[in-house]
Amino acid sequence: MVDQLWMWILDENTILTFFPKRYGVNKQDASGVHKSIRERVERARNNQIKTVYDLALIILNECTRTIFDETKTKDRRPAVLDIFSRAIGRVTHKQTLAFNHMWESAEKLRRVSLAPDSYQHANLSELHIPLLNITPEGMLQREIRDILDELGIMLHLVNEQKRVIEKFIANLSTIIGDGKDGAQTIGSDKPNPSQWFEKSATRLLADTDSRLRELEGLKGVLLALRKGSIISCL
């Protein structure tokens, strides 16, 4: 189950949010998104949260990145990218072993075929069996397909998050633009609340795009593995 978020901005000073706990956890949960948001707010620099809209972006950011943040290793959140990377590593290793086994069997068959007839009849049947047995490669293909299916779910999730974030930012930009934040003070290098929000929103979208690129990269590796399998080469 992924963390879910319900959030309403009631006015310029109030946000109402709800964060469901992980199923089966009745006590304080260090892996919950609510705790990560509190920690993020506590670590915020002075004036980093200028408006209720900045706080809303922080909440959105934590909800979308909580399972991707590999720096947080003490809690029970799964490191999604690490899990997929390890799974791909295992599949790559199995594929390498399968290729090595096939070429070794083919080389043995070649040597036997050059041997005297009496030796050939005694050994050819034993060498044909491993070459014709595609069960291990079939299981490998199924494992690759399963990982691709799970990766597809994650890609759908992050794309949906991006769609919601873009819509949220567009709506808030309209609200802030029509508000009474005021223009930037002449001669001041400090951005007004609207400019500050735009910078934070740009960073949030950039982080989301980065996660999408990482997931797409993992998908590309899997597709290459599937295309280069022994079954595909036959």
Coordinates of C-alpha atoms in Angstrom, one line a residue:
M1 CA 0.0 0.0 0.0
V2 CA 1.3 3.5 -0.9
D3 CA 0.9 6.5 1.4
Q4 CA -2.3 8.5 0.6
L5 CA -2.9 12.1 1.1
W6 CA -6.1 14.2 1.6
M7 CA -5.3 17.9 1.8
W8 CA -7.4 21.1 1.9
I9 CA -6.1 24.6 2.1
L10 CA -8.8 26.3 4.1
D11 CA -7.4 29.8 4.1
E12 CA -4.0 31.6 4.0
N13 CA -3.1 30.2 7.5
T14 CA -4.7 26.8 7.6
I15 CA -4.1 23.4 6.0
L16 CA -6.2 20.3 6.8
T17 CA -4.5 17.0 6.0
F18 CA -5.0 13.3 6.7
F19 CA -2.4 10.5 6.6
P20 CA -3.5 6.9 7.0
K21 CA -1.2 4.6 9.0
R22 CA 0.3 1.6 7.5
Y23 CA -2.0 -1.4 7.9
G24 CA -1.4 -3.4 11.1
V25 CA 0.6 -0.6 12.8
N26 CA -1.2 0.6 16.0
K27 CA 1.7 2.4 17.7
Q28 CA 3.9 5.2 16.6
D29 CA 5.2 4.4 13.1
A30 CA 8.7 5.8 12.2
S31 CA 8.1 4.8 8.6
G32 CA 4.9 6.9 8.3
V33 CA 4.7 9.9 6.0
H34 CA 3.3 12.1 8.8
K35 CA 6.5 11.7 10.8
S36 CA 8.7 12.5 7.7
I37 CA 6.7 15.7 7.1
R38 CA 7.1 16.8 10.8
E39 CA 10.9 16.2 10.5
R40 CA 11.1 18.2 7.3
V41 CA 9.3 21.1 8.8
E42 CA 11.5 21.0 11.9
R43 CA 14.6 21.1 9.6
A44 CA 13.3 23.9 7.5
R45 CA 15.5 27.0 7.3
N46 CA 14.3 30.4 8.5
N47 CA 11.8 31.9 6.1
Q48 CA 11.8 28.7 4.0
I49 CA 8.1 28.3 4.7
K50 CA 6.7 31.8 3.9
T51 CA 3.1 30.9 3.2
V52 CA 0.6 28.1 3.6
Y53 CA 1.3 27.2 0.0
D54 CA 4.9 26.5 0.7
L55 CA 3.9 24.1 3.4
A56 CA 1.5 22.4 1.0
L57 CA 4.4 21.8 -1.4
I58 CA 6.5 20.3 1.4
I59 CA 3.6 18.0 2.2
L60 CA 3.3 17.0 -1.4
N61 CA 7.0 16.5 -1.8
E62 CA 7.3 14.2 1.2
C63 CA 4.3 12.1 0.1
T64 CA 5.7 11.6 -3.3
R65 CA 9.3 10.9 -2.3
T66 CA 8.9 8.9 0.9
I67 CA 9.5 5.5 -0.8
F68 CA 12.3 6.8 -3.0
D69 CA 14.5 8.4 -0.4
E70 CA 17.5 6.1 0.0
T71 CA 19.1 8.3 2.7
K72 CA 16.5 7.1 5.2
T73 CA 17.5 3.6 6.1
K74 CA 16.6 3.3 9.8
D75 CA 12.8 3.0 9.2
R76 CA 10.7 0.4 7.5
R77 CA 10.0 2.2 4.3
P78 CA 11.0 0.1 1.2
A79 CA 13.8 1.6 -0.9
V80 CA 12.0 1.1 -4.2
L81 CA 14.8 1.9 -6.6
D82 CA 17.2 -0.3 -4.6
I83 CA 14.7 -3.2 -4.6
F84 CA 14.3 -3.0 -8.4
S85 CA 18.1 -2.7 -8.9
R86 CA 18.8 -5.8 -6.9
A87 CA 16.1 -7.7 -8.7
I88 CA 17.5 -6.7 -12.1
G89 CA 21.0 -7.7 -10.8
R90 CA 19.7 -11.2 -10.0
V91 CA 18.1 -11.6 -13.4
T92 CA 21.3 -10.4 -15.1
H93 CA 23.3 -12.9 -13.2
K94 CA 20.9 -15.7 -14.0
Q95 CA 21.0 -14.8 -17.7
T96 CA 24.8 -14.8 -17.7
L97 CA 24.9 -18.2 -16.2
A98 CA 22.3 -19.5 -18.8
F99 CA 24.4 -18.1 -21.7
N100 CA 27.6 -19.6 -20.3
H101 CA 25.9 -23.0 -19.8
M102 CA 24.5 -22.9 -23.4
W103 CA 27.9 -22.1 -24.9
E104 CA 29.7 -24.7 -22.9
S105 CA 27.2 -27.3 -24.0
A106 CA 27.5 -26.2 -27.6
E107 CA 31.3 -26.4 -27.4
K108 CA 31.1 -29.9 -25.9
L109 CA 28.8 -31.0 -28.6
R110 CA 31.1 -29.6 -31.3
R111 CA 34.1 -31.5 -29.8
V112 CA 32.1 -34.8 -29.6
S113 CA 30.9 -34.4 -33.2
L114 CA 34.5 -34.4 -34.3
A115 CA 35.3 -37.5 -32.3
P116 CA 35.2 -41.1 -33.6
D117 CA 31.8 -42.6 -34.4
S118 CA 31.7 -44.9 -31.4
Y119 CA 32.3 -42.0 -29.0
Q120 CA 29.7 -39.9 -30.7
H121 CA 26.9 -42.3 -30.2
A122 CA 27.7 -42.7 -26.5
N123 CA 27.7 -39.0 -25.7
L124 CA 25.6 -37.0 -28.2
S125 CA 22.3 -37.8 -26.5
E126 CA 23.6 -36.5 -23.2
L127 CA 24.7 -33.2 -24.7
H128 CA 21.4 -32.7 -26.6
I129 CA 19.3 -32.7 -23.5
P130 CA 20.8 -29.5 -21.9
L131 CA 20.7 -27.7 -25.2
L132 CA 17.1 -28.5 -25.9
N133 CA 15.9 -27.8 -22.3
I134 CA 14.6 -24.2 -22.3
T135 CA 12.8 -24.4 -19.0
P136 CA 15.4 -22.3 -17.1
E137 CA 15.2 -19.6 -19.8
G138 CA 11.4 -19.7 -19.7
M139 CA 11.4 -19.2 -16.0
L140 CA 13.9 -16.3 -16.4
Q141 CA 11.5 -14.7 -19.0
R142 CA 8.6 -15.0 -16.5
E143 CA 10.7 -13.4 -13.8
I144 CA 11.6 -10.5 -16.1
R145 CA 7.9 -10.1 -17.0
D146 CA 6.9 -10.0 -13.3
I147 CA 9.5 -7.3 -12.6
L148 CA 8.3 -5.3 -15.6
D149 CA 4.7 -5.6 -14.4
E150 CA 5.7 -4.2 -11.0
L151 CA 7.8 -1.5 -12.5
G152 CA 4.9 -0.6 -14.7
I153 CA 2.8 -0.1 -11.6
M154 CA 5.4 2.2 -10.1
L155 CA 5.7 4.2 -13.3
H156 CA 1.9 4.6 -13.4
L157 CA 1.9 5.8 -9.8
V158 CA 4.7 8.4 -10.3
N159 CA 3.0 9.6 -13.6
E160 CA -0.2 10.0 -11.7
Q161 CA 1.6 11.9 -8.9
K162 CA 3.1 14.2 -11.5
R163 CA -0.3 14.9 -13.1
V164 CA -1.8 15.8 -9.7
I165 CA 1.2 18.0 -8.8
E166 CA 1.0 19.9 -12.0
K167 CA -2.7 20.5 -11.6
F168 CA -2.2 21.5 -8.0
I169 CA 0.6 23.9 -8.9
A170 CA -1.4 25.4 -11.7
N171 CA -4.4 26.0 -9.4
L172 CA -2.3 27.5 -6.7
S173 CA -0.4 29.7 -9.1
T174 CA -3.7 31.2 -10.2
I175 CA -4.8 31.8 -6.6
I176 CA -1.5 33.4 -5.6
G177 CA -1.4 35.5 -8.7
D178 CA -4.9 36.8 -7.9
G179 CA -4.0 37.3 -4.2
K180 CA -2.7 40.2 -2.3
D181 CA 0.9 39.0 -1.8
G182 CA 2.2 42.3 -3.4
A183 CA 5.0 42.9 -5.8
Q184 CA 8.6 42.5 -5.0
T185 CA 10.1 45.5 -3.2
I186 CA 12.1 47.8 -5.5
G187 CA 15.8 47.3 -4.8
S188 CA 15.3 44.1 -2.9
D189 CA 16.9 40.8 -3.9
K190 CA 14.5 38.8 -1.8
P191 CA 11.7 37.1 -3.9
N192 CA 8.1 37.8 -3.0
P193 CA 6.0 34.8 -1.8
S194 CA 4.8 34.1 -5.3
Q195 CA 8.3 33.8 -6.7
W196 CA 9.4 31.7 -3.8
F197 CA 6.4 29.3 -4.4
E198 CA 7.4 29.1 -8.1
K199 CA 10.9 28.1 -7.3
S200 CA 9.8 25.4 -4.8
A201 CA 7.2 24.1 -7.3
T202 CA 9.9 23.9 -10.0
R203 CA 12.1 21.9 -7.7
L204 CA 9.3 19.5 -6.8
L205 CA 8.5 18.9 -10.5
A206 CA 12.2 18.4 -11.3
D207 CA 12.4 15.8 -8.5
T208 CA 9.4 14.0 -9.9
D209 CA 10.8 14.0 -13.4
S210 CA 14.1 12.6 -12.0
R211 CA 12.3 9.7 -10.4
L212 CA 10.5 9.0 -13.7
R213 CA 13.8 8.9 -15.6
E214 CA 15.3 6.5 -13.1
L215 CA 12.3 4.1 -13.3
E216 CA 12.3 4.4 -17.1
G217 CA 16.0 3.6 -17.1
L218 CA 15.4 0.4 -15.1
K219 CA 12.6 -0.5 -17.5
G220 CA 15.0 -0.1 -20.4
V221 CA 17.5 -2.4 -18.8
L222 CA 14.8 -5.1 -18.3
L223 CA 13.6 -4.8 -21.9
A224 CA 17.1 -5.2 -23.1
L225 CA 17.5 -8.3 -21.0
R226 CA 14.3 -9.8 -22.3
K227 CA 15.3 -9.1 -25.9
G228 CA 18.8 -10.6 -25.4
S229 CA 17.5 -13.8 -23.7
I230 CA 18.5 -17.2 -25.1
I231 CA 14.9 -17.9 -26.1
S232 CA 14.8 -14.7 -28.2
C233 CA 18.1 -15.7 -29.8
L234 CA 16.8 -19.1 -30.9

